[in-house]
Structure formats: structure tokens, C-alpha cells
Amino acid sequence: MERKERPFDVIGQLAALRRYARSLVRNSDEAEDLVHDALLRAFEKRKSFRSGGNLRTWLLSILHNAHIDRVRQTRSLTRRHDEAAVEAEQSLPAGQEHAVRLQQVRDAFFDLPEEQREALHLVAIEDLSYQEAANALGIPVGTLMSRISRARAQLREFEEKTPRIAHLKLVGGDGNEGD
């Protein structure tokens, strides 16, 4: 029996929605809630989805709009979340040099202004075209390109200013740690 592909099959888009939501809200639990809200909105508005349209872009746009609505409604929650994130990231668990570097790059990405982080995430991580990303964000392509350019410039500046860890060494040991 042949199985017809359904035009409104969102299961294949969950990973992209989760990644984008995580990029927007910086918290796994909040990201799951945002994806849930977006999928609920998409289901409620499924009749407005144009058959043959790009489901991924449509869902990412709904997710983006759900995020904007949440930000507008919960500015104090966002402020508390940012304060909690600062406290949580004050200590860095011991790890290899690449783990430390990855954390630095992650922090630099999350320090980008939200509009730049959104644009860069959709193009660089979700691999959307500029036009698809602009449609998902509801902005002109030129605005998207400008945001991506500023984000990349800020990350390049971070890269140039951040010294690479040449090596890690034990400080304060007596040399007999292996015993």
C-alpha cells in the first residue's frame, strides 16, 4: 500500500523548530514551551497554510511570532531569566580546551542582540535562504542581510579580541597528583 505524503506533516520540522526556539529563548524548557505554543497556533491555523507552500518557513514564522508575543507579554520573566543565566554561567565546569572555547563562542553568540541572533541562526544553522529567513521573520531581505552582517562583524571582533587557550596547566599542585 502506497503512503501519500501529507502536506501538513510537522513531525519532520520539530528538530528545526526546537533549534530555533532554543536560539531565541536560551533555555531548553522555555524552548519546548515555545515550540508547543507555535505548533498549537499552526494546528489552529492549518487551513490558512497554502498547499504547496514551504511548511518549514511557515512554521518558523509562526514560532517567531509566538516568541515576539511572549516577549511582549513577559518582559519581567525575560529579565529574571537573564539574571539567572548570568549566575548559572559564572562557574564553568572543568573540561578540555575545546569545551572552554566552545562555551566562549556560544556565549558570544547569545550575547548578540536578539534580532541579529535570530537572523544569523536561521541562515547559518537552519540553512534557510536569505529570502526564506526574511519571510520567517517578516522583514525585508536587505534588513536581514544587514542584521547578519552586523552579527558576523561582532563575532569576528570577539574572535580577534579573545585569546586562544594555548594550554592548561595545574596551578598550586605539589607534583604528586597521580599518587
CSV table of N, CA and C in Angstrom, one decimal:
chain,number,residue,atom,x,y,z
A,1,MET,N,0.8,-1.2,0.0
A,1,MET,CA,0.0,0.0,0.0
A,1,MET,C,0.9,1.2,0.0
A,2,GLU,N,0.6,2.1,-0.9
A,2,GLU,CA,1.4,3.3,-1.0
A,2,GLU,C,0.9,4.4,0.0
A,3,ARG,N,1.9,5.0,0.5
A,3,ARG,CA,1.5,6.0,1.5
A,3,ARG,C,1.7,7.4,0.9
A,4,LYS,N,0.7,8.2,0.9
A,4,LYS,CA,0.7,9.6,0.4
A,4,LYS,C,1.4,10.5,1.4
A,5,GLU,N,2.2,11.4,0.9
A,5,GLU,CA,2.8,12.4,1.8
A,5,GLU,C,1.8,13.5,2.1
A,6,ARG,N,1.7,13.7,3.4
A,6,ARG,CA,0.7,14.7,3.9
A,6,ARG,C,1.4,16.1,3.8
A,7,PRO,N,0.7,17.1,3.3
A,7,PRO,CA,1.3,18.4,3.1
A,7,PRO,C,1.5,19.2,4.5
A,8,PHE,N,0.8,18.7,5.5
A,8,PHE,CA,0.8,19.4,6.8
A,8,PHE,C,1.4,18.5,7.9
A,9,ASP,N,2.5,17.8,7.5
A,9,ASP,CA,3.2,16.9,8.4
A,9,ASP,C,4.3,17.6,9.1
A,10,VAL,N,4.1,18.1,10.4
A,10,VAL,CA,5.0,18.9,11.1
A,10,VAL,C,6.1,18.1,11.8
A,11,ILE,N,6.0,16.8,11.9
A,11,ILE,CA,6.9,15.9,12.6
A,11,ILE,C,8.3,16.1,12.1
A,12,GLY,N,8.5,16.2,10.8
A,12,GLY,CA,9.8,16.4,10.2
A,12,GLY,C,10.4,17.7,10.5
A,13,GLN,N,9.7,18.7,11.0
A,13,GLN,CA,10.1,20.0,11.2
A,13,GLN,C,10.5,20.3,12.7
A,14,LEU,N,10.2,19.3,13.6
A,14,LEU,CA,10.4,19.5,15.0
A,14,LEU,C,11.8,19.9,15.4
A,15,ALA,N,12.8,19.2,14.8
A,15,ALA,CA,14.2,19.5,15.1
A,15,ALA,C,14.5,20.9,14.8
A,16,ALA,N,14.1,21.4,13.7
A,16,ALA,CA,14.4,22.8,13.3
A,16,ALA,C,13.7,23.8,14.2
A,17,LEU,N,12.5,23.5,14.5
A,17,LEU,CA,11.7,24.4,15.4
A,17,LEU,C,12.4,24.4,16.8
A,18,ARG,N,12.8,23.3,17.3
A,18,ARG,CA,13.4,23.2,18.6
A,18,ARG,C,14.7,24.0,18.6
A,19,ARG,N,15.5,23.8,17.6
A,19,ARG,CA,16.8,24.5,17.5
A,19,ARG,C,16.6,26.0,17.5
A,20,TYR,N,15.6,26.5,16.7
A,20,TYR,CA,15.4,27.9,16.5
A,20,TYR,C,14.8,28.4,17.8
A,21,ALA,N,13.9,27.7,18.5
A,21,ALA,CA,13.3,28.1,19.7
A,21,ALA,C,14.4,28.2,20.8
A,22,ARG,N,15.3,27.3,20.8
A,22,ARG,CA,16.4,27.3,21.8
A,22,ARG,C,17.3,28.5,21.6
A,23,SER,N,17.5,28.8,20.3
A,23,SER,CA,18.4,30.0,20.0
A,23,SER,C,17.7,31.3,20.4
A,24,LEU,N,16.4,31.3,20.3
A,24,LEU,CA,15.6,32.5,20.7
A,24,LEU,C,15.6,32.7,22.2
A,25,VAL,N,15.3,31.7,23.0
A,25,VAL,CA,15.0,31.8,24.4
A,25,VAL,C,16.1,31.4,25.3
A,26,ARG,N,17.1,30.6,24.8
A,26,ARG,CA,18.3,30.2,25.5
A,26,ARG,C,18.0,29.3,26.7
A,27,ASN,N,16.9,28.6,26.7
A,27,ASN,CA,16.5,27.7,27.8
A,27,ASN,C,15.7,26.6,27.2
A,28,SER,N,16.1,25.3,27.5
A,28,SER,CA,15.5,24.2,26.9
A,28,SER,C,14.0,24.0,27.3
A,29,ASP,N,13.7,24.3,28.5
A,29,ASP,CA,12.3,24.2,28.9
A,29,ASP,C,11.4,25.2,28.3
A,30,GLU,N,11.9,26.4,28.3
A,30,GLU,CA,11.2,27.5,27.6
A,30,GLU,C,11.0,27.3,26.1
A,31,ALA,N,12.1,26.7,25.5
A,31,ALA,CA,12.1,26.4,24.1
A,31,ALA,C,11.0,25.4,23.8
A,32,GLU,N,10.9,24.4,24.6
A,32,GLU,CA,9.9,23.3,24.4
A,32,GLU,C,8.5,24.0,24.5
A,33,ASP,N,8.3,24.9,25.5
A,33,ASP,CA,7.0,25.5,25.6
A,33,ASP,C,6.7,26.4,24.4
A,34,LEU,N,7.7,27.1,23.9
A,34,LEU,CA,7.5,27.9,22.7
A,34,LEU,C,7.2,27.1,21.5
A,35,VAL,N,7.8,25.9,21.3
A,35,VAL,CA,7.5,25.0,20.2
A,35,VAL,C,6.1,24.5,20.3
A,36,HIS,N,5.7,24.2,21.6
A,36,HIS,CA,4.3,23.7,21.8
A,36,HIS,C,3.3,24.8,21.4
A,37,ASP,N,3.6,26.0,21.9
A,37,ASP,CA,2.7,27.1,21.5
A,37,ASP,C,2.6,27.3,20.0
A,38,ALA,N,3.7,27.3,19.4
A,38,ALA,CA,3.8,27.5,17.9
A,38,ALA,C,3.0,26.4,17.2
A,39,LEU,N,3.2,25.2,17.6
A,39,LEU,CA,2.5,24.1,17.0
A,39,LEU,C,1.0,24.1,17.2
A,40,LEU,N,0.6,24.6,18.4
A,40,LEU,CA,-0.8,24.7,18.6
A,40,LEU,C,-1.4,25.8,17.7
A,41,ARG,N,-0.7,26.9,17.6
A,41,ARG,CA,-1.1,28.0,16.7
A,41,ARG,C,-1.2,27.5,15.2
A,42,ALA,N,-0.2,26.7,14.8
A,42,ALA,CA,-0.1,26.2,13.5
A,42,ALA,C,-1.3,25.3,13.2
A,43,PHE,N,-1.6,24.4,14.2
A,43,PHE,CA,-2.7,23.5,14.0
A,43,PHE,C,-4.0,24.3,13.9
A,44,GLU,N,-4.2,25.3,14.8
A,44,GLU,CA,-5.4,26.1,14.7
A,44,GLU,C,-5.6,26.8,13.4
A,45,LYS,N,-4.4,27.2,12.8
A,45,LYS,CA,-4.5,28.0,11.6
A,45,LYS,C,-4.1,27.1,10.3
A,46,ARG,N,-4.2,25.8,10.5
A,46,ARG,CA,-3.7,24.9,9.4
A,46,ARG,C,-4.4,25.2,8.1
A,47,LYS,N,-5.7,25.6,8.1
A,47,LYS,CA,-6.4,25.9,6.9
A,47,LYS,C,-5.9,27.1,6.1
A,48,SER,N,-5.1,27.9,6.8
A,48,SER,CA,-4.5,29.1,6.1
A,48,SER,C,-3.2,28.7,5.5
A,49,PHE,N,-2.7,27.5,5.7
A,49,PHE,CA,-1.4,27.1,5.1
A,49,PHE,C,-1.7,26.8,3.6
A,50,ARG,N,-1.0,27.4,2.7
A,50,ARG,CA,-1.2,27.2,1.3
A,50,ARG,C,-0.6,25.9,0.9
A,51,SER,N,-1.4,25.1,0.3
A,51,SER,CA,-0.9,23.8,-0.2
A,51,SER,C,0.2,24.1,-1.3
A,52,GLY,N,1.3,23.4,-1.1
A,52,GLY,CA,2.4,23.6,-2.0
A,52,GLY,C,3.4,24.7,-1.4
A,53,GLY,N,3.0,25.4,-0.3
A,53,GLY,CA,3.8,26.4,0.3
A,53,GLY,C,5.0,25.7,1.1
A,54,ASN,N,5.9,26.5,1.6
A,54,ASN,CA,7.0,26.0,2.3
A,54,ASN,C,6.6,25.8,3.8
A,55,LEU,N,6.3,24.6,4.2
A,55,LEU,CA,5.9,24.3,5.6
A,55,LEU,C,6.9,24.8,6.6
A,56,ARG,N,8.2,24.5,6.4
A,56,ARG,CA,9.2,24.9,7.3
A,56,ARG,C,9.2,26.4,7.6
A,57,THR,N,9.2,27.1,6.5
A,57,THR,CA,9.3,28.6,6.7
A,57,THR,C,8.0,29.1,7.4
A,58,TRP,N,6.9,28.5,7.0
A,58,TRP,CA,5.6,28.9,7.6
A,58,TRP,C,5.6,28.6,9.1
A,59,LEU,N,6.1,27.4,9.5
A,59,LEU,CA,6.2,27.1,10.9
A,59,LEU,C,7.2,27.9,11.7
A,60,LEU,N,8.4,28.2,11.1
A,60,LEU,CA,9.4,29.0,11.7
A,60,LEU,C,8.8,30.5,11.9
A,61,SER,N,8.0,30.9,11.0
A,61,SER,CA,7.4,32.3,11.1
A,61,SER,C,6.4,32.3,12.2
A,62,ILE,N,5.6,31.2,12.4
A,62,ILE,CA,4.7,31.1,13.5
A,62,ILE,C,5.5,31.1,14.8
A,63,LEU,N,6.5,30.3,14.8
A,63,LEU,CA,7.3,30.2,16.0
A,63,LEU,C,7.9,31.6,16.4
A,64,HIS,N,8.4,32.3,15.4
A,64,HIS,CA,9.0,33.6,15.6
A,64,HIS,C,7.9,34.6,16.2
A,65,ASN,N,6.8,34.6,15.6
A,65,ASN,CA,5.7,35.4,16.1
A,65,ASN,C,5.2,35.1,17.5
A,66,ALA,N,5.2,33.8,17.8
A,66,ALA,CA,4.8,33.3,19.1
A,66,ALA,C,5.9,33.9,20.1
A,67,HIS,N,7.1,33.8,19.7
A,67,HIS,CA,8.2,34.3,20.6
A,67,HIS,C,8.0,35.8,20.8
A,68,ILE,N,7.8,36.6,19.8
A,68,ILE,CA,7.6,38.0,19.9
A,68,ILE,C,6.4,38.3,20.9
A,69,ASP,N,5.3,37.6,20.7
A,69,ASP,CA,4.2,37.8,21.6
A,69,ASP,C,4.6,37.5,23.1
A,70,ARG,N,5.3,36.4,23.3
A,70,ARG,CA,5.8,36.1,24.7
A,70,ARG,C,6.7,37.2,25.2
A,71,VAL,N,7.6,37.7,24.4
A,71,VAL,CA,8.5,38.8,24.9
A,71,VAL,C,7.7,40.0,25.3
A,72,ARG,N,6.7,40.3,24.5
A,72,ARG,CA,5.9,41.5,24.8
A,72,ARG,C,5.1,41.3,26.1
A,73,GLN,N,4.6,40.1,26.3
A,73,GLN,CA,3.8,39.8,27.5
A,73,GLN,C,4.6,39.5,28.8
A,74,THR,N,5.9,39.1,28.6
A,74,THR,CA,6.6,38.7,29.8
A,74,THR,C,8.0,39.3,29.9
A,75,ARG,N,8.1,40.6,29.8
A,75,ARG,CA,9.3,41.3,29.9
A,75,ARG,C,10.0,41.0,31.3
A,76,SER,N,9.3,41.0,32.3
A,76,SER,CA,9.9,40.8,33.6
A,76,SER,C,10.4,39.3,33.7
A,77,LEU,N,9.7,38.4,33.1
A,77,LEU,CA,10.2,37.0,33.1
A,77,LEU,C,11.5,36.9,32.4
A,78,THR,N,11.6,37.6,31.2
A,78,THR,CA,12.9,37.7,30.5
A,78,THR,C,14.0,38.2,31.3
A,79,ARG,N,13.7,39.3,32.0
A,79,ARG,CA,14.7,39.9,32.9
A,79,ARG,C,15.2,38.9,34.0
A,80,ARG,N,14.3,38.2,34.6
A,80,ARG,CA,14.6,37.2,35.6
A,80,ARG,C,15.5,36.1,35.0
A,81,HIS,N,15.1,35.7,33.8
A,81,HIS,CA,15.8,34.6,33.1
A,81,HIS,C,17.2,35.1,32.8
A,82,ASP,N,17.4,36.3,32.3
A,82,ASP,CA,18.8,36.8,32.0
A,82,ASP,C,19.6,36.8,33.3
A,83,GLU,N,19.0,37.3,34.4
A,83,GLU,CA,19.8,37.3,35.7
A,83,GLU,C,20.2,35.9,36.1
A,84,ALA,N,19.3,34.9,36.0
A,84,ALA,CA,19.6,33.6,36.3
A,84,ALA,C,20.6,33.0,35.4
A,85,ALA,N,20.6,33.3,34.2
A,85,ALA,CA,21.6,32.8,33.2
A,85,ALA,C,23.0,33.3,33.6
A,86,VAL,N,23.1,34.6,34.0
A,86,VAL,CA,24.4,35.2,34.4
A,86,VAL,C,24.9,34.4,35.6
A,87,GLU,N,24.1,34.2,36.6
A,87,GLU,CA,24.5,33.4,37.8
A,87,GLU,C,24.9,32.0,37.5
A,88,ALA,N,24.2,31.3,36.6
A,88,ALA,CA,24.4,29.9,36.3
A,88,ALA,C,25.7,29.8,35.5
A,89,GLU,N,26.1,30.8,34.7
A,89,GLU,CA,27.3,30.7,33.9
A,89,GLU,C,28.5,31.3,34.5
A,90,GLN,N,28.5,31.6,35.8
A,90,GLN,CA,29.7,32.2,36.5
A,90,GLN,C,30.7,31.1,36.7
A,91,SER,N,30.3,29.9,36.9
A,91,SER,CA,31.3,28.8,37.1
A,91,SER,C,31.2,27.9,35.8
A,92,LEU,N,32.4,27.6,35.4
A,92,LEU,CA,32.5,26.7,34.2
A,92,LEU,C,33.1,25.4,34.6
A,93,PRO,N,32.4,24.3,34.4
A,93,PRO,CA,32.9,23.0,34.8
A,93,PRO,C,34.2,22.7,34.1
A,94,ALA,N,35.1,22.0,34.8
A,94,ALA,CA,36.4,21.6,34.2
A,94,ALA,C,36.1,20.9,32.9
A,95,GLY,N,36.9,21.1,31.9
A,95,GLY,CA,36.7,20.5,30.6
A,95,GLY,C,38.0,20.7,29.8
A,96,GLN,N,37.9,20.1,28.6
A,96,GLN,CA,39.0,20.2,27.7
A,96,GLN,C,39.0,21.6,27.1
A,97,GLU,N,40.1,22.0,26.5
A,97,GLU,CA,40.3,23.3,25.9
A,97,GLU,C,39.2,23.6,24.9
A,98,HIS,N,38.8,22.6,24.0
A,98,HIS,CA,37.8,22.9,23.0
A,98,HIS,C,36.4,23.1,23.7
A,99,ALA,N,36.2,22.5,24.8
A,99,ALA,CA,34.9,22.7,25.5
A,99,ALA,C,34.9,24.2,26.0
A,100,VAL,N,36.0,24.6,26.6
A,100,VAL,CA,36.0,26.0,27.1
A,100,VAL,C,35.8,27.0,25.9
A,101,ARG,N,36.5,26.7,24.8
A,101,ARG,CA,36.4,27.6,23.6
A,101,ARG,C,35.0,27.6,23.0
A,102,LEU,N,34.4,26.4,23.0
A,102,LEU,CA,33.0,26.3,22.5
A,102,LEU,C,32.1,27.1,23.4
A,103,GLN,N,32.3,27.1,24.7
A,103,GLN,CA,31.5,27.8,25.6
A,103,GLN,C,31.6,29.3,25.4
A,104,GLN,N,32.9,29.8,25.1
A,104,GLN,CA,33.1,31.2,24.8
A,104,GLN,C,32.4,31.6,23.5
A,105,VAL,N,32.4,30.8,22.5
A,105,VAL,CA,31.8,31.1,21.2
A,105,VAL,C,30.3,31.1,21.4
A,106,ARG,N,29.8,30.1,22.2
A,106,ARG,CA,28.3,30.1,22.5
A,106,ARG,C,27.9,31.3,23.2
A,107,ASP,N,28.6,31.7,24.2
A,107,ASP,CA,28.3,33.0,25.0
A,107,ASP,C,28.3,34.2,24.0
A,108,ALA,N,29.3,34.2,23.1
A,108,ALA,CA,29.4,35.4,22.2
A,108,ALA,C,28.2,35.4,21.3
A,109,PHE,N,27.7,34.2,20.9
A,109,PHE,CA,26.5,34.1,20.0
A,109,PHE,C,25.3,34.6,20.8
A,110,PHE,N,25.1,34.2,22.0
A,110,PHE,CA,24.0,34.5,22.8
A,110,PHE,C,24.1,36.0,23.3
A,111,ASP,N,25.2,36.6,23.3
A,111,ASP,CA,25.4,38.0,23.6
A,111,ASP,C,25.0,38.9,22.5
A,112,LEU,N,24.8,38.4,21.3
A,112,LEU,CA,24.4,39.2,20.1
A,112,LEU,C,23.0,39.7,20.4
A,113,PRO,N,22.7,40.9,19.9
A,113,PRO,CA,21.3,41.4,20.0
A,113,PRO,C,20.3,40.4,19.4
A,114,GLU,N,19.2,40.3,20.0
A,114,GLU,CA,18.2,39.2,19.6
A,114,GLU,C,17.9,39.2,18.1
A,115,GLU,N,17.7,40.4,17.5
A,115,GLU,CA,17.4,40.5,16.1
A,115,GLU,C,18.5,39.9,15.3
A,116,GLN,N,19.8,40.2,15.7
A,116,GLN,CA,20.9,39.6,14.9
A,116,GLN,C,21.0,38.1,15.1
A,117,ARG,N,20.8,37.7,16.4
A,117,ARG,CA,20.9,36.2,16.7
A,117,ARG,C,19.9,35.5,15.9
A,118,GLU,N,18.6,36.0,15.8
A,118,GLU,CA,17.6,35.3,15.1
A,118,GLU,C,18.0,35.2,13.6
A,119,ALA,N,18.4,36.2,13.0
A,119,ALA,CA,18.7,36.2,11.6
A,119,ALA,C,19.9,35.3,11.3
A,120,LEU,N,20.9,35.4,12.1
A,120,LEU,CA,22.1,34.5,11.9
A,120,LEU,C,21.8,33.0,12.1
A,121,HIS,N,20.9,32.7,13.1
A,121,HIS,CA,20.5,31.4,13.4
A,121,HIS,C,19.8,30.8,12.2
A,122,LEU,N,18.8,31.5,11.7
A,122,LEU,CA,18.0,31.0,10.6
A,122,LEU,C,18.9,30.7,9.3
A,123,VAL,N,19.8,31.6,9.1
A,123,VAL,CA,20.7,31.4,7.8
A,123,VAL,C,21.8,30.4,8.1
A,124,ALA,N,22.5,30.6,9.2
A,124,ALA,CA,23.7,29.8,9.4
A,124,ALA,C,23.5,28.4,10.0
A,125,ILE,N,22.5,28.3,10.8
A,125,ILE,CA,22.2,27.0,11.5
A,125,ILE,C,21.1,26.2,10.8
A,126,GLU,N,20.0,26.9,10.5
A,126,GLU,CA,18.8,26.3,9.9
A,126,GLU,C,19.0,26.2,8.4
A,127,ASP,N,20.0,26.8,7.8
A,127,ASP,CA,20.3,26.8,6.4
A,127,ASP,C,19.2,27.3,5.5
A,128,LEU,N,18.5,28.3,6.0
A,128,LEU,CA,17.4,28.9,5.2
A,128,LEU,C,18.1,29.9,4.2
A,129,SER,N,17.5,30.1,3.1
A,129,SER,CA,18.0,31.1,2.2
A,129,SER,C,17.7,32.5,2.8
A,130,TYR,N,18.3,33.5,2.3
A,130,TYR,CA,18.0,34.9,2.8
A,130,TYR,C,16.5,35.2,2.7
A,131,GLN,N,16.0,34.8,1.6
A,131,GLN,CA,14.5,35.1,1.3
A,131,GLN,C,13.7,34.4,2.3
A,132,GLU,N,14.0,33.1,2.5
A,132,GLU,CA,13.2,32.3,3.4
A,132,GLU,C,13.3,32.8,4.9
A,133,ALA,N,14.5,33.1,5.3
A,133,ALA,CA,14.7,33.7,6.6
A,133,ALA,C,14.0,35.0,6.8
A,134,ALA,N,14.0,35.9,5.8
A,134,ALA,CA,13.4,37.2,5.8
A,134,ALA,C,11.9,37.0,5.9
A,135,ASN,N,11.3,36.0,5.2
A,135,ASN,CA,9.9,35.7,5.2
A,135,ASN,C,9.5,35.2,6.6
A,136,ALA,N,10.3,34.3,7.2
A,136,ALA,CA,10.0,33.8,8.5
A,136,ALA,C,10.0,34.9,9.6
A,137,LEU,N,10.9,35.9,9.4
A,137,LEU,CA,11.0,36.9,10.4
A,137,LEU,C,10.0,38.1,10.1
A,138,GLY,N,9.5,38.1,8.9
A,138,GLY,CA,8.6,39.2,8.5
A,138,GLY,C,9.3,40.5,8.2
A,139,ILE,N,10.5,40.4,7.7
A,139,ILE,CA,11.3,41.6,7.4
A,139,ILE,C,11.8,41.6,6.0
A,140,PRO,N,12.2,42.7,5.4
A,140,PRO,CA,12.8,42.7,4.1
A,140,PRO,C,14.2,42.0,4.0
A,141,VAL,N,14.5,41.5,2.9
A,141,VAL,CA,15.8,40.8,2.7
A,141,VAL,C,17.0,41.7,3.1
A,142,GLY,N,16.9,42.9,2.7
A,142,GLY,CA,18.0,43.8,2.9
A,142,GLY,C,18.2,44.0,4.4
A,143,THR,N,17.1,44.1,5.2
A,143,THR,CA,17.2,44.2,6.7
A,143,THR,C,17.9,42.9,7.2
A,144,LEU,N,17.5,41.8,6.7
A,144,LEU,CA,18.0,40.5,7.2
A,144,LEU,C,19.5,40.5,6.9
A,145,MET,N,19.9,40.9,5.7
A,145,MET,CA,21.3,40.9,5.3
A,145,MET,C,22.1,41.8,6.2
A,146,SER,N,21.6,43.0,6.5
A,146,SER,CA,22.2,43.9,7.4
A,146,SER,C,22.4,43.4,8.8
A,147,ARG,N,21.4,42.7,9.3
A,147,ARG,CA,21.5,42.1,10.7
A,147,ARG,C,22.5,41.0,10.7
A,148,ILE,N,22.6,40.2,9.7
A,148,ILE,CA,23.6,39.1,9.6
A,148,ILE,C,25.0,39.7,9.5
A,149,SER,N,25.1,40.7,8.7
A,149,SER,CA,26.4,41.4,8.6
A,149,SER,C,26.9,41.9,9.9
A,150,ARG,N,26.0,42.6,10.6
A,150,ARG,CA,26.4,43.1,11.9
A,150,ARG,C,26.7,42.0,12.9
A,151,ALA,N,26.0,40.9,12.9
A,151,ALA,CA,26.2,39.8,13.8
A,151,ALA,C,27.6,39.2,13.5
A,152,ARG,N,27.9,39.0,12.2
A,152,ARG,CA,29.2,38.4,11.8
A,152,ARG,C,30.3,39.3,12.2
A,153,ALA,N,30.1,40.6,12.0
A,153,ALA,CA,31.2,41.5,12.4
A,153,ALA,C,31.5,41.5,13.9
A,154,GLN,N,30.4,41.4,14.7
A,154,GLN,CA,30.6,41.3,16.1
A,154,GLN,C,31.3,40.0,16.6
A,155,LEU,N,30.9,38.9,15.9
A,155,LEU,CA,31.6,37.7,16.2
A,155,LEU,C,33.0,37.7,15.8
A,156,ARG,N,33.3,38.3,14.6
A,156,ARG,CA,34.7,38.4,14.2
A,156,ARG,C,35.5,39.3,15.2
A,157,GLU,N,34.9,40.3,15.7
A,157,GLU,CA,35.6,41.2,16.7
A,157,GLU,C,35.9,40.4,18.0
A,158,PHE,N,34.9,39.6,18.4
A,158,PHE,CA,35.1,38.7,19.5
A,158,PHE,C,36.2,37.8,19.3
A,159,GLU,N,36.3,37.2,18.1
A,159,GLU,CA,37.3,36.2,17.8
A,159,GLU,C,38.7,36.8,17.8
A,160,GLU,N,38.8,38.1,17.3
A,160,GLU,CA,40.1,38.8,17.3
A,160,GLU,C,40.5,39.2,18.7
A,161,LYS,N,39.6,39.5,19.6
A,161,LYS,CA,40.0,40.0,20.9
A,161,LYS,C,40.2,38.9,21.9
A,162,THR,N,39.6,37.7,21.7
A,162,THR,CA,39.6,36.6,22.6
A,162,THR,C,40.9,35.8,22.4
A,163,PRO,N,41.8,35.8,23.4
A,163,PRO,CA,43.0,34.9,23.2
A,163,PRO,C,42.6,33.5,23.2
A,164,ARG,N,43.2,32.7,22.4
A,164,ARG,CA,43.0,31.3,22.4
A,164,ARG,C,43.8,30.7,23.6
A,165,ILE,N,43.3,29.6,24.1
A,165,ILE,CA,43.9,28.9,25.2
A,165,ILE,C,45.1,28.1,24.6
A,166,ALA,N,46.3,28.4,25.0
A,166,ALA,CA,47.4,27.7,24.4
A,166,ALA,C,47.6,26.3,25.1
A,167,HIS,N,47.4,26.3,26.4
A,167,HIS,CA,47.5,25.1,27.1
A,167,HIS,C,46.9,25.3,28.5
A,168,LEU,N,46.5,24.3,29.2
A,168,LEU,CA,46.1,24.3,30.5
A,168,LEU,C,47.1,23.7,31.4
A,169,LYS,N,47.3,24.3,32.6
A,169,LYS,CA,48.3,23.7,33.5
A,169,LYS,C,47.7,23.7,34.9
A,170,LEU,N,48.2,22.8,35.7
A,170,LEU,CA,47.8,22.7,37.1
A,170,LEU,C,48.5,23.8,37.9
A,171,VAL,N,47.8,24.6,38.6
A,171,VAL,CA,48.3,25.6,39.4
A,171,VAL,C,48.1,25.2,40.9
A,172,GLY,N,49.2,25.3,41.7
A,172,GLY,CA,49.1,25.1,43.1
A,172,GLY,C,49.2,23.6,43.5
A,173,GLY,N,49.6,22.8,42.6
A,173,GLY,CA,49.8,21.3,42.9
A,173,GLY,C,51.2,21.1,43.4
A,174,ASP,N,51.4,19.9,44.1
A,174,ASP,CA,52.7,19.6,44.6
A,174,ASP,C,53.5,18.7,43.7
A,175,GLY,N,52.9,18.3,42.5
A,175,GLY,CA,53.5,17.4,41.6
A,175,GLY,C,53.2,16.0,41.8
A,176,ASN,N,52.5,15.6,42.9
A,176,ASN,CA,52.3,14.2,43.2
A,176,ASN,C,50.8,13.9,43.1
A,177,GLU,N,50.1,14.6,42.1
A,177,GLU,CA,48.7,14.4,42.0
A,177,GLU,C,48.3,13.0,41.5
A,178,GLY,N,49.2,12.3,40.8
A,178,GLY,CA,49.0,11.0,40.2
A,178,GLY,C,49.1,9.9,41.3
A,179,ASP,N,49.6,10.2,42.5
A,179,ASP,CA,49.8,9.2,43.5
A,179,ASP,C,48.5,8.8,44.2
